[in-house]
MMTF fields as JSON, N, C-alpha, C and O atoms, coordinates in Angstrom:
{
  "mmtfVersion": "1.0.0",
  "mmtfProducer": "UNKNOWN",
  "numBonds": 507,
  "numAtoms": 508,
  "numGroups": 127,
  "numChains": 1,
  "numModels": 1,
  "chainsPerModel": [1],
  "groupsPerChain": [127],
  "chainIdList": ["A"],
  "bondAtomList": [4, 2, 8, 6, 12, 10, 16, 14, 20, 18, 24, 22, 28, 26, 32, 30, 36, 34, 40, 38, 44, 42, 48, 46, 52, 50, 56, 54, 60, 58, 64, 62, 68, 66, 72, 70, 76, 74, 80, 78, 84, 82, 88, 86, 92, 90, 96, 94, 100, 98, 104, 102, 108, 106, 112, 110, 116, 114, 120, 118, 124, 122, 128, 126, 132, 130, 136, 134, 140, 138, 144, 142, 148, 146, 152, 150, 156, 154, 160, 158, 164, 162, 168, 166, 172, 170, 176, 174, 180, 178, 184, 182, 188, 186, 192, 190, 196, 194, 200, 198, 204, 202, 208, 206, 212, 210, 216, 214, 220, 218, 224, 222, 228, 226, 232, 230, 236, 234, 240, 238, 244, 242, 248, 246, 252, 250, 256, 254, 260, 258, 264, 262, 268, 266, 272, 270, 276, 274, 280, 278, 284, 282, 288, 286, 292, 290, 296, 294, 300, 298, 304, 302, 308, 306, 312, 310, 316, 314, 320, 318, 324, 322, 328, 326, 332, 330, 336, 334, 340, 338, 344, 342, 348, 346, 352, 350, 356, 354, 360, 358, 364, 362, 368, 366, 372, 370, 376, 374, 380, 378, 384, 382, 388, 386, 392, 390, 396, 394, 400, 398, 404, 402, 408, 406, 412, 410, 416, 414, 420, 418, 424, 422, 428, 426, 432, 430, 436, 434, 440, 438, 444, 442, 448, 446, 452, 450, 456, 454, 460, 458, 464, 462, 468, 466, 472, 470, 476, 474, 480, 478, 484, 482, 488, 486, 492, 490, 496, 494, 500, 498, 504, 502],
  "bondOrderList": [1, 1, 1, 1, 1, 1, 1, 1, 1, 1, 1, 1, 1, 1, 1, 1, 1, 1, 1, 1, 1, 1, 1, 1, 1, 1, 1, 1, 1, 1, 1, 1, 1, 1, 1, 1, 1, 1, 1, 1, 1, 1, 1, 1, 1, 1, 1, 1, 1, 1, 1, 1, 1, 1, 1, 1, 1, 1, 1, 1, 1, 1, 1, 1, 1, 1, 1, 1, 1, 1, 1, 1, 1, 1, 1, 1, 1, 1, 1, 1, 1, 1, 1, 1, 1, 1, 1, 1, 1, 1, 1, 1, 1, 1, 1, 1, 1, 1, 1, 1, 1, 1, 1, 1, 1, 1, 1, 1, 1, 1, 1, 1, 1, 1, 1, 1, 1, 1, 1, 1, 1, 1, 1, 1, 1, 1],
  "groupList": [{"groupName": "UNK", "atomNameList": ["N", "CA", "C", "O"], "elementList": ["N", "C", "C", "O"], "formalChargeList": [0, 0, 0, 0], "bondAtomList": [1, 0, 2, 1, 3, 2], "bondOrderList": [1, 1, 2], "singleLetterCode": "X", "chemCompType": "L-PEPTIDE LINKING"}],
  "groupTypeList": [0, 0, 0, 0, 0, 0, 0, 0, 0, 0, 0, 0, 0, 0, 0, 0, 0, 0, 0, 0, 0, 0, 0, 0, 0, 0, 0, 0, 0, 0, 0, 0, 0, 0, 0, 0, 0, 0, 0, 0, 0, 0, 0, 0, 0, 0, 0, 0, 0, 0, 0, 0, 0, 0, 0, 0, 0, 0, 0, 0, 0, 0, 0, 0, 0, 0, 0, 0, 0, 0, 0, 0, 0, 0, 0, 0, 0, 0, 0, 0, 0, 0, 0, 0, 0, 0, 0, 0, 0, 0, 0, 0, 0, 0, 0, 0, 0, 0, 0, 0, 0, 0, 0, 0, 0, 0, 0, 0, 0, 0, 0, 0, 0, 0, 0, 0, 0, 0, 0, 0, 0, 0, 0, 0, 0, 0, 0],
  "groupIdList": [1, 2, 3, 4, 5, 6, 7, 8, 9, 10, 11, 12, 13, 14, 15, 16, 17, 18, 19, 20, 21, 22, 23, 24, 25, 26, 27, 28, 29, 30, 31, 32, 33, 34, 35, 36, 37, 38, 39, 40, 41, 42, 43, 44, 45, 46, 47, 48, 49, 50, 51, 52, 53, 54, 55, 56, 57, 58, 59, 60, 61, 62, 63, 64, 65, 66, 67, 68, 69, 70, 71, 72, 73, 74, 75, 76, 77, 78, 79, 80, 81, 82, 83, 84, 85, 86, 87, 88, 89, 90, 91, 92, 93, 94, 95, 96, 97, 98, 99, 100, 101, 102, 103, 104, 105, 106, 107, 108, 109, 110, 111, 112, 113, 114, 115, 116, 117, 118, 119, 120, 121, 122, 123, 124, 125, 126, 127],
  "secStructList": [7, 3, 3, 3, 3, 3, 3, 7, 7, 7, 3, 3, 7, 6, 6, 7, 7, 3, 3, 3, 3, 3, 3, 7, 7, 1, 4, 4, 4, 4, 4, 1, 3, 3, 3, 3, 3, 3, 3, 7, 6, 6, 1, 7, 7, 3, 3, 3, 3, 3, 3, 7, 6, 6, 7, 7, 3, 3, 3, 7, 4, 4, 4, 6, 6, 6, 3, 3, 3, 3, 3, 3, 6, 6, 6, 6, 3, 3, 3, 3, 3, 3, 7, 1, 7, 7, 4, 4, 4, 7, 3, 3, 3, 3, 3, 3, 3, 3, 1, 1, 7, 7, 7, 2, 2, 2, 2, 2, 2, 2, 2, 6, 6, 7, 7, 7, 6, 6, 7, 7, 3, 3, 3, 3, 3, 7, 7],
  "xCoordList": [7.283, 7.116, 7.134, 7.759, 6.421, 6.447, 6.452, 5.632, 7.379, 7.506, 7.344, 8.036, 6.442, 6.095, 6.348, 6.585, 6.297, 6.48, 5.119, 4.211, 4.994, 3.74, 3.736, 4.787, 2.544, 2.392, 1.073, 0.224, 0.91, -0.344, -0.308, -1.29, 0.795, 0.888, 0.931, 1.342, 0.499, 0.44, 0.267, 0.165, 0.235, -0.073, -1.52, -1.929, -2.293, -3.712, -4.075, -3.332, -5.221, -5.724, -6.5, -6.982, -6.623, -7.443, -8.848, -9.447, -9.354, -10.655, -10.585, -11.588, -9.417, -9.249, -9.144, -9.213, -8.975, -8.918, -7.741, -7.305, -7.248, -6.206, -6.431, -7.055, -5.911, -5.928, -4.507, -3.894, -3.99, -2.662, -2.759, -3.753, -1.703, -1.666, -0.316, 0.699, -0.324, 0.903, 0.728, -0.308, 1.742, 1.659, 2.675, 3.812, 2.27, 3.168, 3.441, 2.591, 4.622, 4.976, 4.877, 4.862, 4.81, 4.835, 3.432, 2.519, 3.271, 1.967, 1.412, 0.204, 2.251, 1.771, 1.08, 0.558, 1.078, 0.457, -0.966, -1.37, -1.726, -3.154, -3.434, -4.524, -2.501, -2.721, -2.212, -2.404, -1.582, -0.922, -1.847, -2.813, -1.516, -2.022, -1.249, -0.018, -1.953, -1.307, -1.666, -2.736, -0.779, -1.075, -0.339, 0.6, -0.798, -0.202, 0.379, -0.189, 1.527, 2.181, 2.448, 2.405, 2.726, 3.148, 4.167, 4.214, 4.972, 6.036, 6.411, 6.504, 6.626, 7.154, 8.537, 8.824, 9.392, 10.77, 10.795, 10.106, 11.597, 11.764, 10.711, 10.774, 9.75, 8.683, 8.681, 9.212, 8.07, 7.936, 7.004, 6.059, 7.295, 6.396, 5.041, 4.975, 3.987, 2.619, 1.887, 1.946, 1.211, 0.358, -0.927, -1.514, -1.37, -2.565, -3.735, -4.824, -3.509, -4.605, -4.041, -2.891, -4.88, -4.509, -5.726, -6.871, -5.442, -6.51, -6.02, -4.908, -6.865, -6.428, -6.88, -7.485, -6.579, -6.849, -8.347, -8.737, -9.188, -10.639, -11.276, -12.498, -10.454, -10.97, -11.339, -11.896, -11.042, -11.319, -10.272, -9.077, -10.753, -9.89, -9.797, -10.71, -8.681, -8.526, -7.874, -7.13, -8.169, -7.666, -7.227, -7.779, -6.234, -5.925, -7.047, -7.667, -7.303, -8.435, -8.352, -9.378, -7.151, -6.979, -7.54, -7.806, -7.726, -8.193, -9.532, -10.065, -10.079, -11.363, -12.433, -12.561, -13.204, -14.27, -13.815, -14.645, -12.504, -11.966, -11.163, -11.188, -10.458, -9.617, -10.264, -10.921, -10.059, -10.524, -9.411, -8.885, -9.058, -8.052, -8.777, -9.792, -8.247, -8.844, -7.741, -6.608, -8.088, -7.098, -7.771, -8.942, -7.028, -7.469, -6.472, -5.389, -6.842, -5.902, -5.598, -4.515, -6.516, -6.271, -5.161, -4.43, -5.057, -4.036, -2.848, -1.912, -2.888, -1.821, -1.596, -0.459, -2.696, -2.61, -3.354, -4.438, -2.752, -3.305, -3.614, -2.854, -4.735, -5.143, -5.397, -5.674, -5.293, -5.712, -6.449, -5.84, -7.762, -8.586, -8.608, -8.982, -8.203, -8.058, -8.983, -8.824, -9.942, -10.895, -10.8, -10.266, -11.328, -11.328, -9.933, -9.778, -8.948, -7.57, -7.319, -7.862, -6.489, -6.14, -4.626, -3.878, -4.178, -2.731, -1.946, -0.817, -2.532, -1.818, -1.702, -1.029, -2.343, -2.169, -0.917, -0.524, -0.302, 0.903, 2.003, 2.342, 2.564, 3.589, 4.044, 3.455, 5.1, 5.479, 4.708, 4.743, 4.028, 3.221, 3.918, 4.462, 3.885, 4.513, 3.517, 2.529, 3.788, 2.943, 3.809, 4.913, 3.277, 3.988, 3.024, 1.911, 3.457, 2.607, 3.373, 4.516, 2.722, 3.337, 2.256, 1.064, 2.668, 1.715, 1.324, 0.741, 1.622, 1.333, -0.084, -0.911, -0.349, -1.67, -2.031, -1.212, -3.279, -3.622, -4.379, -5.608, -3.644, -4.16, -3.129, -1.93, -3.578, -2.631, -1.496, -0.356, -1.802, -0.779, 0.256, 1.449, -0.202, 0.726, 1.576, 2.769, 0.966, 1.719, 2.801, 3.927, 2.456, 3.44, 4.612, 5.767, 4.328, 5.409, 6.386, 7.594, 5.863, 6.729, 7.533, 8.591, 7.048, 7.703, 8.266, 8.696, 8.26, 8.617, 10.011, 10.216, 10.949, 12.334, 12.798, 13.973, 11.892, 12.252, 12.679, 12.055, 13.729, 14.161, 13.442, 13.727, 12.51, 11.754, 12.453, 11.983, 13.574, 14.3, 13.425, 12.811, 13.37, 12.583, 11.289, 10.79, 10.75, 9.553, 8.258, 7.182, 8.335, 7.143, 6.619, 7.238, 5.468, 4.884, 4.478, 3.885, 4.804, 4.608, 3.201, 2.734, 2.543, 1.255, 1.444, 1.91, 1.082, 1.185, -0.176, -0.76, -0.67, -1.977, -1.772, -1.421, -1.991, -1.818, -2.63, -2.969, -2.936, -3.699, -2.77, -3.229],
  "yCoordList": [20.671, 19.549, 20.028, 21.034, 19.266, 19.581, 18.288, 17.397, 18.207, 17.057, 17.581, 18.519, 16.991, 17.578, 16.605, 15.418, 17.11, 16.293, 15.801, 16.592, 14.486, 13.889, 13.747, 13.607, 13.786, 13.617, 12.92, 12.783, 12.481, 11.87, 10.365, 9.763, 9.741, 8.301, 7.85, 8.594, 6.616, 6.082, 4.574, 3.998, 3.946, 2.525, 2.373, 2.929, 1.623, 1.432, -0.04, -0.824, -0.392, -1.753, -1.878, -0.879, -3.084, -3.295, -2.74, -2.895, -2.089, -1.433, 0.012, 0.725, 0.444, 1.812, 2.823, 2.48, 4.077, 5.181, 6.101, 6.221, 6.737, 7.753, 8.823, 8.579, 10.003, 11.083, 11.586, 12.115, 11.413, 11.896, 13.285, 13.626, 14.071, 15.413, 15.678, 15.097, 16.572, 17.064, 18.552, 18.985, 19.332, 20.765, 21.217, 20.746, 22.134, 22.664, 24.133, 24.852, 24.564, 25.97, 26.797, 28.026, 26.141, 26.912, 27.222, 26.407, 28.398, 28.878, 28.119, 28.165, 27.413, 26.682, 25.375, 24.675, 25.045, 23.802, 23.662, 22.578, 24.735, 24.641, 24.176, 23.669, 24.328, 23.927, 22.522, 22.023, 21.89, 20.607, 19.425, 19.492, 18.338, 17.032, 16.58, 16.574, 16.205, 15.762, 14.314, 13.847, 13.613, 12.216, 11.636, 12.222, 10.468, 9.706, 8.398, 7.75, 8.039, 6.778, 6.059, 6.668, 4.753, 4.028, 2.97, 2.491, 2.631, 1.669, 0.944, 1.543, -0.367, -1.163, -1.66, -1.802, -1.923, -2.351, -3.562, -4.555, -3.464, -4.574, -4.674, -5.563, -3.776, -3.805, -2.54, -1.502, -2.659, -1.505, -0.464, -0.792, 0.789, 1.871, 1.678, 1.269, 1.972, 1.792, 3.126, 3.898, 3.385, 4.565, 4.303, 3.229, 5.259, 5.083, 5.902, 5.37, 7.189, 8.061, 9.325, 9.698, 9.977, 11.27, 12.185, 11.735, 13.488, 14.474, 15.635, 16.128, 16.076, 17.175, 18.517, 18.573, 19.568, 20.912, 21.185, 22.085, 20.408, 20.582, 19.594, 19.559, 18.799, 17.861, 16.492, 15.681, 16.218, 14.881, 13.901, 14.196, 12.739, 11.786, 10.448, 10.049, 9.766, 8.379, 7.593, 8.15, 6.274, 5.435, 4.082, 3.584, 3.504, 2.124, 1.254, 1.606, 0.115, -0.724, -1.146, -1.317, -1.309, -1.814, -0.884, -1.321, 0.381, 1.338, 1.973, 2.75, 1.656, 2.255, 1.946, 0.812, 2.968, 2.805, 2.939, 3.036, 2.946, 3.062, 4.339, 4.92, 4.778, 5.971, 7.099, 6.87, 8.327, 9.509, 10.538, 10.937, 10.964, 12.012, 13.344, 13.417, 14.376, 15.71, 16.755, 16.451, 17.974, 19.05, 20.338, 20.569, 21.169, 22.509, 23.465, 23.697, 24.013, 24.852, 26.158, 26.721, 26.628, 27.855, 27.647, 28.574, 26.402, 26.08, 25.336, 24.965, 25.119, 24.348, 23.008, 22.602, 22.326, 21.089, 19.969, 20.168, 18.802, 17.575, 16.618, 16.528, 15.898, 14.964, 13.576, 13.408, 12.589, 11.23, 10.68, 10.371, 10.562, 9.979, 8.476, 8.006, 7.729, 6.282, 5.618, 5.798, 4.855, 4.15, 2.647, 2.181, 1.9, 0.441, -0.071, -0.863, 0.384, 0.033, -1.462, -2.102, -1.991, -3.408, -3.548, -2.613, -4.702, -4.889, -4.625, -4.139, -4.94, -4.717, -3.243, -2.903, -2.369, -0.926, -0.4, 0.749, -1.232, -0.813, -0.482, -1.299, 0.721, 1.175, 2.567, 3.202, 3.022, 4.431, 5.154, 4.74, 6.211, 6.972, 8.287, 8.973, 8.616, 9.826, 10.605, 10.049, 11.902, 12.708, 13.58, 13.987, 13.849, 14.676, 15.078, 14.559, 16.01, 16.418, 17.122, 17.539, 17.248, 17.936, 18.346, 18.192, 18.851, 19.351, 18.359, 18.747, 17.102, 16.079, 15.549, 16.016, 14.546, 13.917, 13.347, 12.702, 13.595, 13.282, 11.962, 11.942, 10.888, 9.561, 8.93, 9.097, 8.193, 7.755, 6.922, 7.005, 6.128, 5.284, 6.085, 5.785, 7.105, 7.958, 8.779, 8.969, 9.268, 10.041, 9.163, 9.612, 7.916, 6.989, 6.808, 6.819, 6.644, 6.448, 7.625, 7.437, 8.823, 10.009, 10.122, 10.752, 9.52, 9.644, 8.308, 8.203, 7.307, 5.956, 5.876, 5.148, 6.604, 6.477, 7.626, 7.704, 8.499, 9.657, 9.223, 8.35, 9.829, 9.585, 10.59, 11.787, 10.084, 10.962, 11.178, 11.955, 10.493, 10.662, 10.357, 9.293, 11.283, 11.092, 11.905, 12.329, 12.121, 12.951, 12.154, 12.722, 10.87, 10.06, 9.962, 10.449, 9.322, 9.07, 7.597, 7.066, 6.948, 5.506, 5.189, 5.752, 4.284, 3.745, 2.264, 1.51, 1.856, 0.457, -0.016, 0.571, -1.079, -1.63, -3.052, -3.949, -3.246, -4.578, -4.695, -3.7, -5.934, -6.183, -6.584, -6.835],
  "zCoordList": [-13.348, -12.442, -10.991, -10.652, -10.139, -8.716, -7.925, -8.146, -7.014, -6.13, -4.723, -4.327, -3.962, -2.684, -1.543, -1.768, -0.336, 0.861, 1.327, 1.582, 1.434, 1.884, 3.4, 4.026, 3.98, 5.424, 5.713, 4.833, 6.951, 7.369, 7.493, 7.927, 7.126, 7.248, 8.698, 9.589, 8.911, 10.279, 10.208, 9.125, 11.364, 11.463, 11.899, 12.918, 11.13, 11.434, 11.282, 10.69, 11.824, 11.679, 10.372, 9.838, 9.861, 8.667, 8.875, 9.939, 7.831, 7.923, 8.379, 8.349, 8.798, 9.272, 8.142, 6.961, 8.537, 7.578, 7.888, 9.032, 6.852, 6.976, 5.917, 4.884, 6.195, 5.209, 5.023, 5.951, 3.809, 3.49, 2.853, 2.211, 3.046, 2.479, 1.836, 2.219, 0.844, 0.225, -0.028, -0.533, 0.321, 0.099, -0.93, -0.934, -1.807, -2.832, -2.564, -2.037, -2.93, -2.707, -3.974, -3.91, -5.125, -6.349, -6.855, -6.722, -7.432, -7.857, -9.045, -9.277, -9.816, -10.987, -10.612, -11.479, -9.315, -8.847, -9.354, -9.776, -9.317, -9.602, -11.027, -11.294, -11.936, -13.325, -13.624, -14.733, -12.674, -12.908, -12.683, -11.923, -13.373, -13.018, -11.785, -11.796, -10.729, -9.5, -9.223, -9.612, -8.557, -8.293, -7.109, -6.569, -6.73, -5.632, -6.167, -7.046, -5.605, -5.903, -4.582, -3.513, -4.67, -3.492, -3.88, -5.013, -2.899, -3.175, -1.899, -0.828, -2.033, -0.935, -1.337, -2.526, -0.358, -0.671, -1.588, -1.352, -2.631, -3.543, -4.629, -5.479, -4.607, -5.613, -6.454, -6.059, -7.624, -8.506, -7.893, -7.176, -8.192, -7.777, -8.461, -9.62, -7.748, -8.253, -8.281, -7.324, -9.368, -9.428, -8.667, -8.798, -7.879, -7.06, -7.6, -7.818, -7.811, -8.235, -8.858, -8.626, -9.655, -10.214, -10.206, -10.149, -10.267, -10.345, -11.19, -10.999, -12.137, -12.99, -12.404, -11.334, -13.114, -12.603, -12.442, -11.699, -13.141, -13.035, -12.068, -11.922, -11.413, -10.422, -10.942, -10.202, -12.197, -12.739, -12.194, -12.157, -11.778, -11.088, -11.811, -12.533, -11.602, -12.056, -10.917, -10.11, -10.865, -9.797, -10.343, -11.323, -9.699, -9.977, -9.409, -8.406, -10.059, -9.652, -8.183, -7.524, -7.683, -6.32, -5.257, -4.138, -5.581, -4.565, -4.904, -4.112, -6.06, -6.462, -5.438, -4.975, -5.086, -4.113, -2.674, -1.77, -2.446, -1.089, -0.889, 0.196, -1.912, -1.821, -2.618, -3.633, -2.13, -2.839, -2.874, -1.835, -4.077, -4.236, -4.429, -5.122, -3.816, -3.948, -3.849, -3.479, -4.182, -4.134, -3.711, -4.01, -3.018, -2.64, -3.28, -2.743, -4.421, -5.162, -4.413, -4.573, -3.62, -2.853, -1.824, -1.474, -1.349, -0.354, -0.969, -0.261, -2.286, -2.949, -2.259, -2.018, -1.945, -1.176, -1.891, -2.438, -1.874, -2.445, -1.307, -0.343, -1.416, -0.378, -0.95, -2.138, -0.066, -0.399, 0.811, 1.835, 0.686, 1.732, 1.501, 0.427, 2.524, 2.389, 3.4, 4.607, 2.909, 3.766, 3.546, 2.539, 4.506, 4.428, 4.054, 3.124, 4.775, 4.462, 4.639, 5.539, 3.763, 3.761, 3.956, 3.672, 4.435, 4.607, 3.322, 3.375, 2.181, 0.91, 0.54, -0.433, 1.299, 1.097, 1.794, 1.593, 2.602, 3.32, 2.328, 1.472, 2.442, 1.506, 1.916, 2.79, 1.267, 1.359, 0.253, -0.906, 0.608, -0.335, -0.684, 0.182, -1.968, -2.486, -3.338, -3.818, -3.522, -4.387, -5.29, -4.928, -6.459, -7.434, -8.525, -8.609, -9.366, -10.464, -11.559, -11.375, -12.702, -13.839, -14.822, -14.553, -15.927, -16.909, -17.971, -18.983, -17.78, -18.78, -18.717, -17.934, -19.571, -19.643, -18.282, -17.628, -17.859, -16.481, -16.347, -16.279, -16.311, -16.01, -15.1, -15.32, -14.061, -13.04, -13.642, -13.184, -14.658, -15.259, -16.027, -15.974, -16.741, -17.484, -16.538, -16.774, -15.464, -14.47, -13.848, -13.638, -13.556, -13.002, -13.957, -13.53, -15.234, -16.205, -16.192, -16.339, -16.018, -16.021, -14.733, -14.722, -13.642, -12.338, -11.836, -10.687, -12.691, -12.271, -11.65, -10.679, -12.193, -11.749, -10.856, -10.497, -10.507, -9.678, -8.282, -7.678, -7.78, -6.413, -5.507, -5.541, -4.701, -3.809, -2.475, -1.643, -2.268, -1.028, 0.172, 0.247, 1.103, 2.328, 2.288, 3.33, 1.095, 0.942, 1.003, 0.812, 1.26, 1.347, 2.774, 3.719, 2.904, 4.217, 4.277, 3.338, 5.39, 5.518, 6.019, 7.01, 5.318, 5.744, 6.034, 5.18, 7.232, 7.628, 8.118, 9.029, 7.505, 7.857, 8.361, 7.594, 9.64, 10.219, 11.486, 12.126, 11.836, 13.057, 14.191, 15.305]
}
């Protein structure tokens, strides 16, 4: 398993864009299923996207067509390109990965109760 520190969050207006990043230090990163989660206070953690070692991706319906997950295995870095942001995208975003089945919902189940501490990055979308 790998839990990483996310960065790139900011406050933007609706329709804006952001690019989030996560960096890993361990060499096994390149073989892992990696994914993004988000959570707002008082709500359940939500799976956003996943990407496997070959670049195959899955997304929750709420972000399909707007978000793109990608990875640079040479840099051990995971990205989330977020376009056409909506107020409902506002949340703390986290990233993590492991060697399990690579679908965003399954990845969420494995990381649902993980304490990410202060390793997330805040995205706020408001006018």
